[in-house]
XYZ file of C-alpha atoms in Angstrom:
673
model
C 176.418 67.373 -61.993
C 179.515 65.907 -60.371
C 179.966 62.122 -60.661
C 179.132 59.849 -57.742
C 182.772 59.266 -56.841
C 183.960 62.888 -56.992
C 182.770 65.511 -54.549
C 184.579 68.625 -53.389
C 185.285 68.910 -49.666
C 186.990 71.508 -47.506
C 190.159 70.593 -45.641
C 188.393 71.413 -42.370
C 185.890 68.577 -42.906
C 185.032 66.963 -39.552
C 183.914 63.332 -39.307
C 183.597 62.606 -35.566
C 181.647 59.525 -34.525
C 178.744 60.213 -32.230
C 177.580 58.237 -29.206
C 173.837 57.842 -29.864
C 172.731 54.200 -29.569
C 171.525 52.524 -32.764
C 167.711 52.573 -32.831
C 167.631 49.407 -34.938
C 170.210 46.764 -35.853
C 172.100 47.727 -38.992
C 170.466 45.724 -41.805
C 172.302 42.767 -43.304
C 172.021 44.443 -46.689
C 174.268 47.289 -45.480
C 177.165 44.840 -45.033
C 176.328 42.607 -47.998
C 176.459 45.433 -50.558
C 179.766 45.833 -52.360
C 181.734 48.940 -51.368
C 181.144 52.078 -53.411
C 184.905 52.370 -53.941
C 187.976 50.329 -52.944
C 191.498 49.400 -54.113
C 192.330 53.054 -54.836
C 195.800 53.936 -56.134
C 197.715 56.730 -57.860
C 200.244 56.224 -60.651
C 203.827 57.033 -59.654
C 203.904 59.905 -62.143
C 200.892 61.475 -60.410
C 198.790 61.547 -63.588
C 196.099 58.950 -62.967
C 193.979 57.279 -60.321
C 192.501 53.791 -60.496
C 189.939 52.051 -58.291
C 187.383 49.276 -58.135
C 183.901 50.775 -57.871
C 180.376 49.491 -57.462
C 179.041 49.411 -60.998
C 176.440 52.167 -61.456
C 172.978 50.684 -61.764
C 173.930 47.368 -60.122
C 172.676 48.296 -56.642
C 176.187 47.573 -55.344
C 176.086 43.948 -56.531
C 178.666 44.146 -59.310
C 181.999 45.868 -59.834
C 183.787 47.897 -62.457
C 187.270 49.293 -62.848
C 187.473 53.095 -62.832
C 190.254 55.500 -63.808
C 190.557 59.260 -63.403
C 192.751 61.674 -65.368
C 194.034 63.934 -62.606
C 194.485 66.828 -65.049
C 190.775 66.615 -65.939
C 189.035 65.499 -62.772
C 185.784 67.261 -63.636
C 185.282 64.802 -66.496
C 184.743 62.079 -63.923
C 185.948 58.497 -64.093
C 186.071 56.160 -67.047
C 184.402 52.916 -65.936
C 184.541 49.456 -67.496
C 182.180 46.851 -65.997
C 183.175 43.358 -64.948
C 182.187 40.590 -67.327
C 179.355 38.158 -66.805
C 181.764 35.662 -65.231
C 185.121 37.394 -64.691
C 184.679 39.915 -61.873
C 187.152 42.716 -61.151
C 188.380 42.547 -57.540
C 191.504 44.783 -57.441
C 193.406 47.301 -59.532
C 196.542 49.422 -59.478
C 197.366 52.604 -61.385
C 200.733 52.320 -63.103
C 203.078 54.567 -65.036
C 203.121 54.770 -68.856
C 199.332 55.314 -68.736
C 198.731 51.662 -67.866
C 196.609 50.014 -65.189
C 196.836 46.546 -63.673
C 193.488 44.867 -63.023
C 192.861 41.601 -61.148
C 189.831 39.541 -62.115
C 188.402 36.313 -60.755
C 185.848 33.778 -61.970
C 184.483 30.404 -60.942
C 186.066 27.314 -62.479
C 184.946 23.703 -62.146
C 186.970 20.645 -63.188
C 189.776 18.359 -62.093
C 192.661 20.333 -60.604
C 195.171 17.986 -62.267
C 197.403 17.866 -59.206
C 197.876 21.625 -59.056
C 197.165 24.238 -56.430
C 195.201 24.181 -53.208
C 192.614 21.431 -53.156
C 194.542 18.952 -55.267
C 195.037 16.434 -52.441
C 191.415 16.545 -51.295
C 189.931 15.954 -54.722
C 188.384 19.419 -55.006
C 186.805 20.222 -58.357
C 185.434 23.714 -57.655
C 187.758 26.686 -57.362
C 188.450 30.126 -58.887
C 190.737 31.285 -61.669
C 192.402 34.604 -60.846
C 193.923 36.553 -63.728
C 195.848 39.805 -64.098
C 195.138 42.164 -66.993
C 197.062 45.149 -68.316
C 194.948 47.955 -69.687
C 195.355 51.549 -70.764
C 193.859 54.424 -68.811
C 191.379 54.999 -71.607
C 190.113 51.405 -71.283
C 190.539 50.757 -75.010
C 192.290 47.408 -74.590
C 192.804 44.850 -71.831
C 195.169 41.910 -72.274
C 196.678 39.185 -70.092
C 199.332 40.822 -67.921
C 202.951 39.624 -68.052
C 201.832 36.234 -69.369
C 204.137 33.863 -71.219
C 201.715 32.543 -73.835
C 204.257 30.295 -75.532
C 203.242 26.624 -75.542
C 206.104 24.544 -74.195
C 207.002 21.251 -75.820
C 206.070 18.403 -73.500
C 203.698 20.499 -71.369
C 200.241 18.911 -71.403
C 196.988 20.800 -71.745
C 196.120 19.723 -68.181
C 199.339 21.314 -66.913
C 198.657 24.479 -68.903
C 195.222 24.680 -67.274
C 196.763 23.940 -63.889
C 199.203 26.805 -64.310
C 196.408 29.117 -65.345
C 194.468 28.283 -62.181
C 197.503 28.686 -59.953
C 198.588 31.928 -61.662
C 201.735 32.327 -63.724
C 202.818 35.964 -63.361
C 202.600 38.902 -60.991
C 204.038 42.363 -60.384
C 206.969 42.487 -57.942
C 208.367 46.040 -58.057
C 207.134 49.198 -59.763
C 210.596 50.825 -60.174
C 209.114 54.328 -59.755
C 211.992 56.246 -61.389
C 212.033 54.114 -64.522
C 209.445 55.559 -66.951
C 208.830 52.275 -68.771
C 209.892 49.187 -66.818
C 208.649 47.169 -63.850
C 209.831 43.906 -62.294
C 207.602 40.866 -62.697
C 207.686 37.266 -61.491
C 206.813 34.605 -64.047
C 206.352 30.879 -63.508
C 208.274 28.748 -65.995
C 205.836 26.092 -67.244
C 208.662 23.660 -67.992
C 210.725 23.855 -64.785
C 207.936 25.230 -62.518
C 210.550 27.625 -61.120
C 209.905 31.358 -60.759
C 211.936 33.674 -62.975
C 212.116 37.435 -62.497
C 212.178 39.849 -65.409
C 212.452 43.520 -66.240
C 209.213 44.110 -68.153
C 208.632 47.069 -70.491
C 205.055 48.314 -70.142
C 205.119 49.968 -73.554
C 206.707 47.236 -75.670
C 206.030 44.074 -73.575
C 209.715 43.158 -73.933
C 211.409 41.300 -71.067
C 214.930 40.991 -69.695
C 215.849 38.193 -67.284
C 216.992 39.444 -63.878
C 216.954 36.267 -61.790
C 216.367 32.597 -62.522
C 214.726 31.072 -59.465
C 214.998 27.545 -58.190
C 213.270 25.327 -55.694
C 215.016 26.787 -52.631
C 216.370 30.135 -53.813
C 214.595 33.435 -54.371
C 215.597 37.061 -54.894
C 215.480 39.436 -51.960
C 216.098 43.138 -52.506
C 216.111 44.650 -55.968
C 217.967 47.915 -56.572
C 215.075 50.402 -56.591
C 216.692 52.383 -59.395
C 217.465 49.738 -62.001
C 216.155 46.380 -60.763
C 219.557 44.796 -60.111
C 219.327 41.916 -57.634
C 221.238 42.960 -54.505
C 220.349 40.125 -52.120
C 218.891 36.652 -52.333
C 217.627 34.015 -49.915
C 218.432 30.310 -49.868
C 216.749 27.590 -47.820
C 219.080 24.647 -47.222
C 218.626 21.407 -45.211
C 221.084 21.032 -42.346
C 220.082 17.625 -41.009
C 216.909 15.782 -40.125
C 213.894 17.997 -40.683
C 215.835 21.189 -39.933
C 216.459 23.902 -42.511
C 218.535 27.050 -42.532
C 217.568 30.348 -44.116
C 220.643 31.986 -45.568
C 220.747 35.557 -46.828
C 223.342 36.254 -49.497
C 224.454 39.777 -50.429
C 226.074 40.692 -53.719
C 229.655 41.879 -53.310
C 229.876 44.995 -55.517
C 233.573 44.390 -56.179
C 233.481 40.732 -57.173
C 229.876 40.539 -58.337
C 229.473 37.320 -56.332
C 226.732 36.585 -53.806
C 228.152 35.839 -50.364
C 226.477 34.195 -47.364
C 226.265 36.452 -44.287
C 226.326 34.440 -41.079
C 224.856 37.283 -39.000
C 221.730 37.166 -41.160
C 221.441 33.360 -41.256
C 219.149 31.487 -38.878
C 217.459 28.112 -38.466
C 214.024 28.212 -40.018
C 212.482 26.551 -36.951
C 213.553 29.517 -34.789
C 211.202 31.711 -36.840
C 213.175 34.908 -36.442
C 212.291 37.776 -38.729
C 215.273 38.890 -40.824
C 214.099 40.994 -43.748
C 216.228 43.343 -45.850
C 213.891 46.116 -46.969
C 216.175 48.732 -48.511
C 219.634 50.186 -48.935
C 221.130 53.491 -47.827
C 222.847 54.609 -51.012
C 225.261 56.941 -49.208
C 226.746 54.377 -46.821
C 225.942 51.119 -48.607
C 224.290 49.808 -45.443
C 221.082 47.816 -45.624
C 217.864 48.460 -43.728
C 216.919 45.246 -41.899
C 213.686 44.513 -40.047
C 214.453 41.924 -37.394
C 213.534 40.597 -33.956
C 217.000 39.149 -33.328
C 217.610 41.709 -30.577
C 214.137 42.140 -29.107
C 210.838 40.353 -28.715
C 209.445 42.891 -31.190
C 210.669 43.591 -34.718
C 212.943 46.633 -34.926
C 214.640 48.446 -37.814
C 218.421 48.112 -37.880
C 221.262 49.157 -40.173
C 223.569 46.374 -41.387
C 226.979 46.989 -42.948
C 227.753 44.279 -45.533
C 231.444 45.256 -45.564
C 232.092 44.777 -41.843
C 229.244 42.249 -41.595
C 227.957 43.924 -38.465
C 224.800 45.627 -37.289
C 225.020 49.155 -35.898
C 225.314 49.437 -32.137
C 221.751 50.723 -31.755
C 218.487 50.178 -33.587
C 217.545 52.722 -36.210
C 213.888 52.619 -35.119
C 212.320 50.731 -32.216
C 209.104 50.873 -30.220
C 208.803 49.793 -26.564
C 205.565 47.803 -27.086
C 205.037 47.041 -30.765
C 206.929 45.959 -33.847
C 208.172 48.188 -36.623
C 206.509 46.718 -39.705
C 208.152 48.895 -42.309
C 210.217 51.905 -43.285
C 208.652 54.480 -45.597
C 211.119 55.221 -48.388
C 210.702 58.072 -50.853
C 209.420 57.145 -54.319
C 209.773 60.436 -56.218
C 212.901 62.115 -57.679
C 212.845 64.780 -54.959
C 213.002 62.252 -52.099
C 213.909 58.969 -53.750
C 215.002 56.200 -51.393
C 215.240 58.549 -48.407
C 213.699 57.421 -45.135
C 210.538 59.499 -44.815
C 209.129 57.655 -41.836
C 208.249 54.292 -40.349
C 205.203 52.185 -39.562
C 204.412 50.943 -36.059
C 202.420 47.699 -35.926
C 200.370 48.763 -32.922
C 196.639 48.315 -32.406
C 196.475 49.815 -35.889
C 199.260 50.210 -38.430
C 200.273 53.834 -37.927
C 202.746 55.813 -40.010
C 205.078 58.258 -38.277
C 206.826 60.663 -40.645
C 210.239 62.141 -39.923
C 210.282 64.058 -43.208
C 208.985 67.591 -42.421
C 206.811 67.912 -45.535
C 205.138 64.536 -45.124
C 204.719 65.081 -41.380
C 203.012 68.424 -42.050
C 200.638 66.899 -44.600
C 199.741 64.049 -42.272
C 199.117 66.464 -39.379
C 196.797 68.601 -41.537
C 194.804 65.573 -42.609
C 194.526 64.327 -39.032
C 193.138 67.726 -38.074
C 190.615 67.527 -40.910
C 189.599 63.965 -39.976
C 189.792 63.884 -36.159
C 189.820 60.533 -34.385
C 190.579 58.748 -37.629
C 193.651 56.983 -38.933
C 195.263 58.601 -41.992
C 197.068 56.478 -44.580
C 198.983 58.267 -47.353
C 199.233 55.901 -50.309
C 200.477 58.043 -53.200
C 201.841 61.445 -54.151
C 203.518 63.256 -57.020
C 206.981 64.822 -57.054
C 206.106 68.267 -55.667
C 203.427 66.942 -53.286
C 200.729 68.968 -55.025
C 198.688 65.762 -55.288
C 198.473 63.394 -52.327
C 196.208 60.348 -52.237
C 195.072 59.283 -48.769
C 192.401 57.380 -46.879
C 190.784 58.103 -43.519
C 189.132 55.449 -41.366
C 188.305 54.376 -37.832
C 186.318 51.712 -36.037
C 183.186 53.775 -36.742
C 184.134 55.007 -40.229
C 184.767 52.710 -43.202
C 187.721 53.891 -45.302
C 187.065 57.086 -47.238
C 189.440 58.162 -50.002
C 190.516 61.683 -50.837
C 192.955 63.654 -52.947
C 194.753 66.545 -51.256
C 195.447 69.214 -53.894
C 198.112 71.893 -53.446
C 198.067 71.165 -49.696
C 194.945 73.343 -49.464
C 191.819 71.448 -50.432
C 190.552 67.883 -50.409
C 188.653 66.321 -53.260
C 186.617 63.464 -51.776
C 186.713 60.413 -54.024
C 184.203 58.477 -51.972
C 183.685 56.242 -48.960
C 183.478 52.470 -49.050
C 180.118 52.432 -47.266
C 178.686 55.965 -47.012
C 175.251 54.617 -46.078
C 176.528 53.544 -42.622
C 176.163 56.029 -39.768
C 179.234 56.226 -37.484
C 176.976 56.750 -34.466
C 175.475 53.283 -35.015
C 178.773 51.402 -34.829
C 179.865 51.630 -31.194
C 183.054 51.970 -29.158
C 186.343 50.092 -29.623
C 189.105 49.485 -27.060
C 192.543 47.861 -27.125
C 192.753 45.786 -23.932
C 195.022 43.263 -22.236
C 194.085 40.432 -19.889
C 196.035 37.682 -18.126
C 195.675 34.044 -19.164
C 195.513 31.341 -16.496
C 199.244 30.596 -16.844
C 200.210 34.263 -16.513
C 200.754 35.107 -20.202
C 199.496 38.562 -21.163
C 196.951 38.408 -24.002
C 196.170 41.569 -25.994
C 192.695 41.888 -27.468
C 190.293 44.209 -29.242
C 186.987 44.871 -27.495
C 184.031 46.352 -29.389
C 180.923 47.509 -27.555
C 177.440 48.516 -28.740
C 176.862 52.198 -29.397
C 175.891 54.104 -26.268
C 176.528 51.272 -23.794
C 177.874 52.186 -20.355
C 178.796 50.019 -17.391
C 175.622 51.152 -15.644
C 173.548 49.466 -18.329
C 174.565 46.030 -17.062
C 176.402 43.118 -18.686
C 175.978 42.315 -22.358
C 175.474 39.240 -24.498
C 178.983 38.595 -25.821
C 180.757 36.992 -28.741
C 184.342 35.744 -28.430
C 185.684 36.137 -31.974
C 189.151 34.584 -32.613
C 190.900 35.463 -35.877
C 192.010 33.054 -38.597
C 195.544 32.033 -39.389
C 196.495 31.340 -36.683
C 199.777 32.986 -37.746
C 198.012 36.290 -38.135
C 196.504 39.013 -35.982
C 193.630 41.485 -35.842
C 193.983 45.232 -36.167
C 191.873 47.880 -34.534
C 189.894 50.245 -36.751
C 187.294 49.386 -39.343
C 186.480 45.661 -39.608
C 186.547 44.916 -43.330
C 184.513 41.722 -42.951
C 181.639 43.687 -41.393
C 181.133 40.951 -38.818
C 182.031 43.065 -35.785
C 179.770 46.092 -36.447
C 177.028 43.687 -37.573
C 177.155 42.061 -34.126
C 177.634 45.189 -31.987
C 174.674 46.873 -33.694
C 172.624 43.922 -32.481
C 173.643 44.544 -28.883
C 176.602 42.186 -28.536
C 179.999 42.924 -27.060
C 182.701 41.390 -29.287
C 186.144 40.396 -28.007
C 188.886 39.507 -30.487
C 191.663 37.814 -28.470
C 195.191 37.922 -29.902
C 195.768 34.478 -28.433
C 199.150 32.706 -28.243
C 200.150 31.668 -31.740
C 199.166 35.068 -33.143
C 201.913 36.604 -35.276
C 203.010 40.230 -35.334
C 202.708 40.903 -31.607
C 206.026 39.553 -30.402
C 208.175 36.479 -30.893
C 207.245 35.044 -27.481
C 203.481 35.202 -28.053
C 203.868 33.696 -31.534
C 205.918 30.656 -30.487
C 203.776 30.048 -27.397
C 201.042 28.619 -29.632
C 203.127 25.786 -31.071
C 201.444 22.396 -30.579
C 198.730 24.009 -28.434
C 195.779 23.884 -30.829
C 192.640 23.356 -28.786
C 194.657 23.493 -25.559
C 196.445 26.598 -24.245
C 195.472 28.492 -27.387
C 191.877 27.653 -26.525
C 192.367 28.567 -22.867
C 193.234 32.088 -24.015
C 189.786 32.501 -25.602
C 188.005 31.062 -22.565
C 190.065 33.270 -20.253
C 189.015 36.292 -22.318
C 185.388 35.380 -21.668
C 186.078 35.024 -17.937
C 187.835 38.409 -17.887
C 184.834 40.104 -19.519
C 182.517 38.589 -16.904
C 184.794 39.789 -14.108
C 184.842 43.288 -15.604
C 181.036 43.368 -15.645
C 180.908 43.563 -19.439
C 179.747 40.042 -20.354
C 176.681 38.229 -19.077
C 178.027 34.757 -18.122
C 174.805 33.117 -19.310
C 174.897 34.744 -22.753
C 178.330 34.117 -24.298
C 178.995 32.533 -27.686
C 182.127 31.906 -29.756
C 182.336 32.663 -33.482
C 185.344 32.211 -35.743
C 186.294 31.605 -39.356
C 189.100 29.417 -40.772
C 191.404 28.804 -37.773
C 188.763 30.718 -35.805
C 186.319 28.093 -37.078
C 188.599 25.433 -35.595
C 188.495 27.276 -32.264
C 184.693 27.344 -32.371
C 184.571 23.607 -33.151
C 187.051 22.923 -30.345
C 184.780 24.823 -27.948
C 181.927 22.451 -28.814
C 183.800 19.419 -27.447
C 185.734 20.972 -24.554
C 184.308 20.355 -21.058
C 183.105 23.230 -18.867
C 182.679 25.549 -21.843
C 181.906 29.191 -20.993
C 179.835 29.394 -24.194
C 176.164 28.752 -24.825
C 176.836 27.950 -28.496
C 179.434 28.095 -31.259
C 179.463 29.384 -34.848
C 182.170 27.735 -36.945
C 182.857 29.226 -40.376
C 185.075 27.423 -42.930
C 186.658 25.423 -40.112
C 189.457 22.941 -39.822
C 188.122 20.181 -37.568
C 190.404 17.230 -38.382
C 194.044 17.938 -37.513
C 195.141 14.570 -38.891
C 193.867 15.429 -42.354
C 195.174 18.973 -42.115
C 198.707 17.729 -41.509
C 198.722 16.045 -44.908
C 197.372 19.026 -46.854
C 199.037 21.984 -45.150
C 200.156 24.468 -47.830
C 201.486 23.967 -51.352
C 205.000 24.749 -50.147
C 207.049 21.786 -48.893
C 209.002 23.933 -46.436
C 205.815 25.568 -45.159
C 204.311 22.154 -44.500
C 207.390 21.194 -42.481
C 207.633 24.512 -40.635
C 204.021 25.253 -39.786
C 202.664 21.738 -40.079
C 204.731 20.545 -37.120
C 203.068 23.194 -34.926
C 199.558 21.954 -35.781
C 199.074 19.500 -32.961
C 196.991 19.457 -29.829
C 193.370 18.578 -29.112
C 191.735 17.272 -32.296
C 187.981 18.076 -32.381
C 187.194 15.129 -34.690
C 188.703 12.723 -32.163
C 186.524 14.170 -29.386
C 183.097 14.529 -30.960
C 181.629 12.210 -28.315
C 182.166 15.062 -25.829
C 180.065 17.614 -27.767
C 178.062 19.671 -25.272
C 176.852 22.952 -26.864
C 174.865 23.796 -30.035
C 176.869 24.563 -33.166
C 176.335 26.186 -36.562
C 178.835 25.247 -39.283
C 179.085 26.851 -42.727
C 181.595 26.771 -45.580
C 181.738 27.673 -49.265
C 181.593 24.942 -51.898
C 184.562 26.587 -53.697
C 186.688 26.698 -50.554
C 189.838 24.706 -51.333
C 191.791 25.915 -48.282
C 189.492 24.425 -45.657
C 187.356 22.114 -47.801
C 183.810 21.326 -46.755
C 184.688 17.819 -45.543
C 185.936 19.348 -42.278
C 182.623 21.058 -41.503
C 180.361 18.310 -42.852
C 182.180 15.458 -41.102
C 182.105 17.308 -37.790
C 178.409 18.084 -38.254
C 177.590 14.441 -38.952
C 179.546 13.358 -35.868
C 177.826 15.738 -33.405
C 174.313 16.286 -34.813
C 172.835 13.459 -32.742
C 174.470 14.738 -29.555
C 173.802 18.505 -29.674
C 171.599 20.813 -31.758
C 173.628 21.350 -34.930
C 173.198 23.031 -38.314
C 175.337 22.868 -41.452
C 175.214 25.073 -44.556
C 177.229 24.679 -47.766
C 177.261 28.100 -49.452
C 177.245 27.983 -53.270
C 180.239 29.510 -55.081
C 181.879 30.973 -51.957
C 185.692 30.822 -51.779
C 187.679 30.781 -48.560
C 188.935 34.349 -48.608
C 187.379 37.723 -49.331
C 186.217 39.380 -51.491
C 182.875 37.623 -51.327
C 179.797 38.388 -53.382
C 176.619 40.027 -52.099
C 174.851 36.686 -51.798
C 177.713 35.222 -49.754
C 177.553 37.986 -47.130
C 173.764 37.841 -47.134
C 173.770 34.090 -46.510
C 176.474 34.119 -43.822
C 175.038 37.020 -41.846
C 171.521 35.635 -42.131
C 172.660 32.252 -40.806
C 174.438 33.887 -37.878
C 171.557 36.162 -36.958
C 168.998 33.376 -37.151
C 171.133 30.938 -35.159
C 171.900 33.414 -32.359
C 168.238 34.352 -32.039
C 166.680 30.900 -32.207
C 169.239 28.210 -31.397
C 171.667 29.717 -28.885
C 171.482 31.117 -25.390
C 172.779 34.609 -26.185
C 170.215 37.101 -27.447
C 171.348 40.490 -28.665
C 167.993 42.250 -28.792
């Protein structure tokens, strides 16, 4: 019998979502269960696969790390379970028959002045550790760690460094059979050093000694040589300048390039992502010449950009170039990625374009992501997904047949998920706001307006993407009859320089108007019932939900605020571990402060947060709850052992979704059933 995660499939496999309405809401358990398979990768030599899987026999409540020998796929995967406390959350197949595994476990104690939560007195957090193992799972050891005790470094500092993390993988150097590039935190200087690390011998060679305001940029993809570096320097007052230095191949010295240097406060994107070995020009992703990020060629000899962009899109940014990673195509531009509603790869290489086209034909109406391949393209790892289909992973063999590795959530029926649209509406001041609109399965305009959830993303320097919602929140809500609008409000990053900067100092003000205007637009379009609209957000989205509670003339009947920031004054003192980040982003965090306006609370609110959340600690939610509970119906839940960011455990999803469902049914105007 074939193993659970390995099933043969024909290339003509068709996975088209249907349009039959869901007979019943999708159960909470379907979203709380851990995915069958995730974090799937192929080694650069094309010999092995690695993934995180739901541990057999755990009812999708625990994880294991799995590896496959691609020369003996019928043997099935080798699986090692997570420990009782340390849980595997990510993995990566590497060369030299090694795998990198990330584990995480709860830790309670004084943070000793280190990491997120140190300034708020947090004592509950997580330790995240990287392990190197062999593909046979015979031995796992701390990855890239410098285990030498430093003279003068206290035990508290050693523990602090362990919590914060001391080493990570930077570059896989695919042509080098033995070495990778790692970043390691020096426990004496607290600076980051970069090393060439031998996977077979554990020997290291220093490549770059980092400092407080300098970091390496581009490494030579062949040998790890540092080609560029970035320096952040003060230029007066609270202003800083980001300088990009390029190594002169003749002198060996790093030289500042004025055309690549900008004030940090301007927030231009200037990222060197590769080098054309024939011309010596660099590939630069930048929005210096357009509201959107484009790909340009930059000549370090003449210190000029080419006259025209290498790749540009009229509406969306170019988020990356796809460079070859095998001897047959190494460092050649194979394609590019457009940061549209979804990240979509466009291949200019004929072979890769043909493979992508075949997979799109086999998986119609789904997005195809190619994540690994061997030198002759006889083995290609890919995933297929859509708004209705959670990611499914497959191995294309000899360009003829697909071996299905598994789907994240095969128990979900695409027909139960509903329709998704990329839309744009106009805010009250004329700014165009893009958004993602999800509708219940089978709904048509003739069915009448819907109960609706306005669902702003976190960040706020972030954005949502169309396709499958990894949190499960959106399909959970649409299967219960709600329309869900995710506004890409001003302050969202990745959708243009203008939209991003427009959110500065507008927390709870124009940024909030954008959410309210989205609700008004849905009512005008006949999609939303004006008497059944709620707002739900998490992190910054939780701030937006709290802000809605105290704003006058709210379009919402209630608010759900997950892991919120509610006190902008306190946030300004704890914003990020990075001094520059606190200066840069902290100065934009001003506007209407919900904690200073709790006397104006006017709609019911549910607040929840994890007790191991050190990014938006529980004081924000609990203080807001205590300030409004005598003015409006309010509920507060502290969720045991939940961190701020995913992955969450089964019990975390179960608690959150149960709270939301119960609150919307019993304590808020909207009703989805």
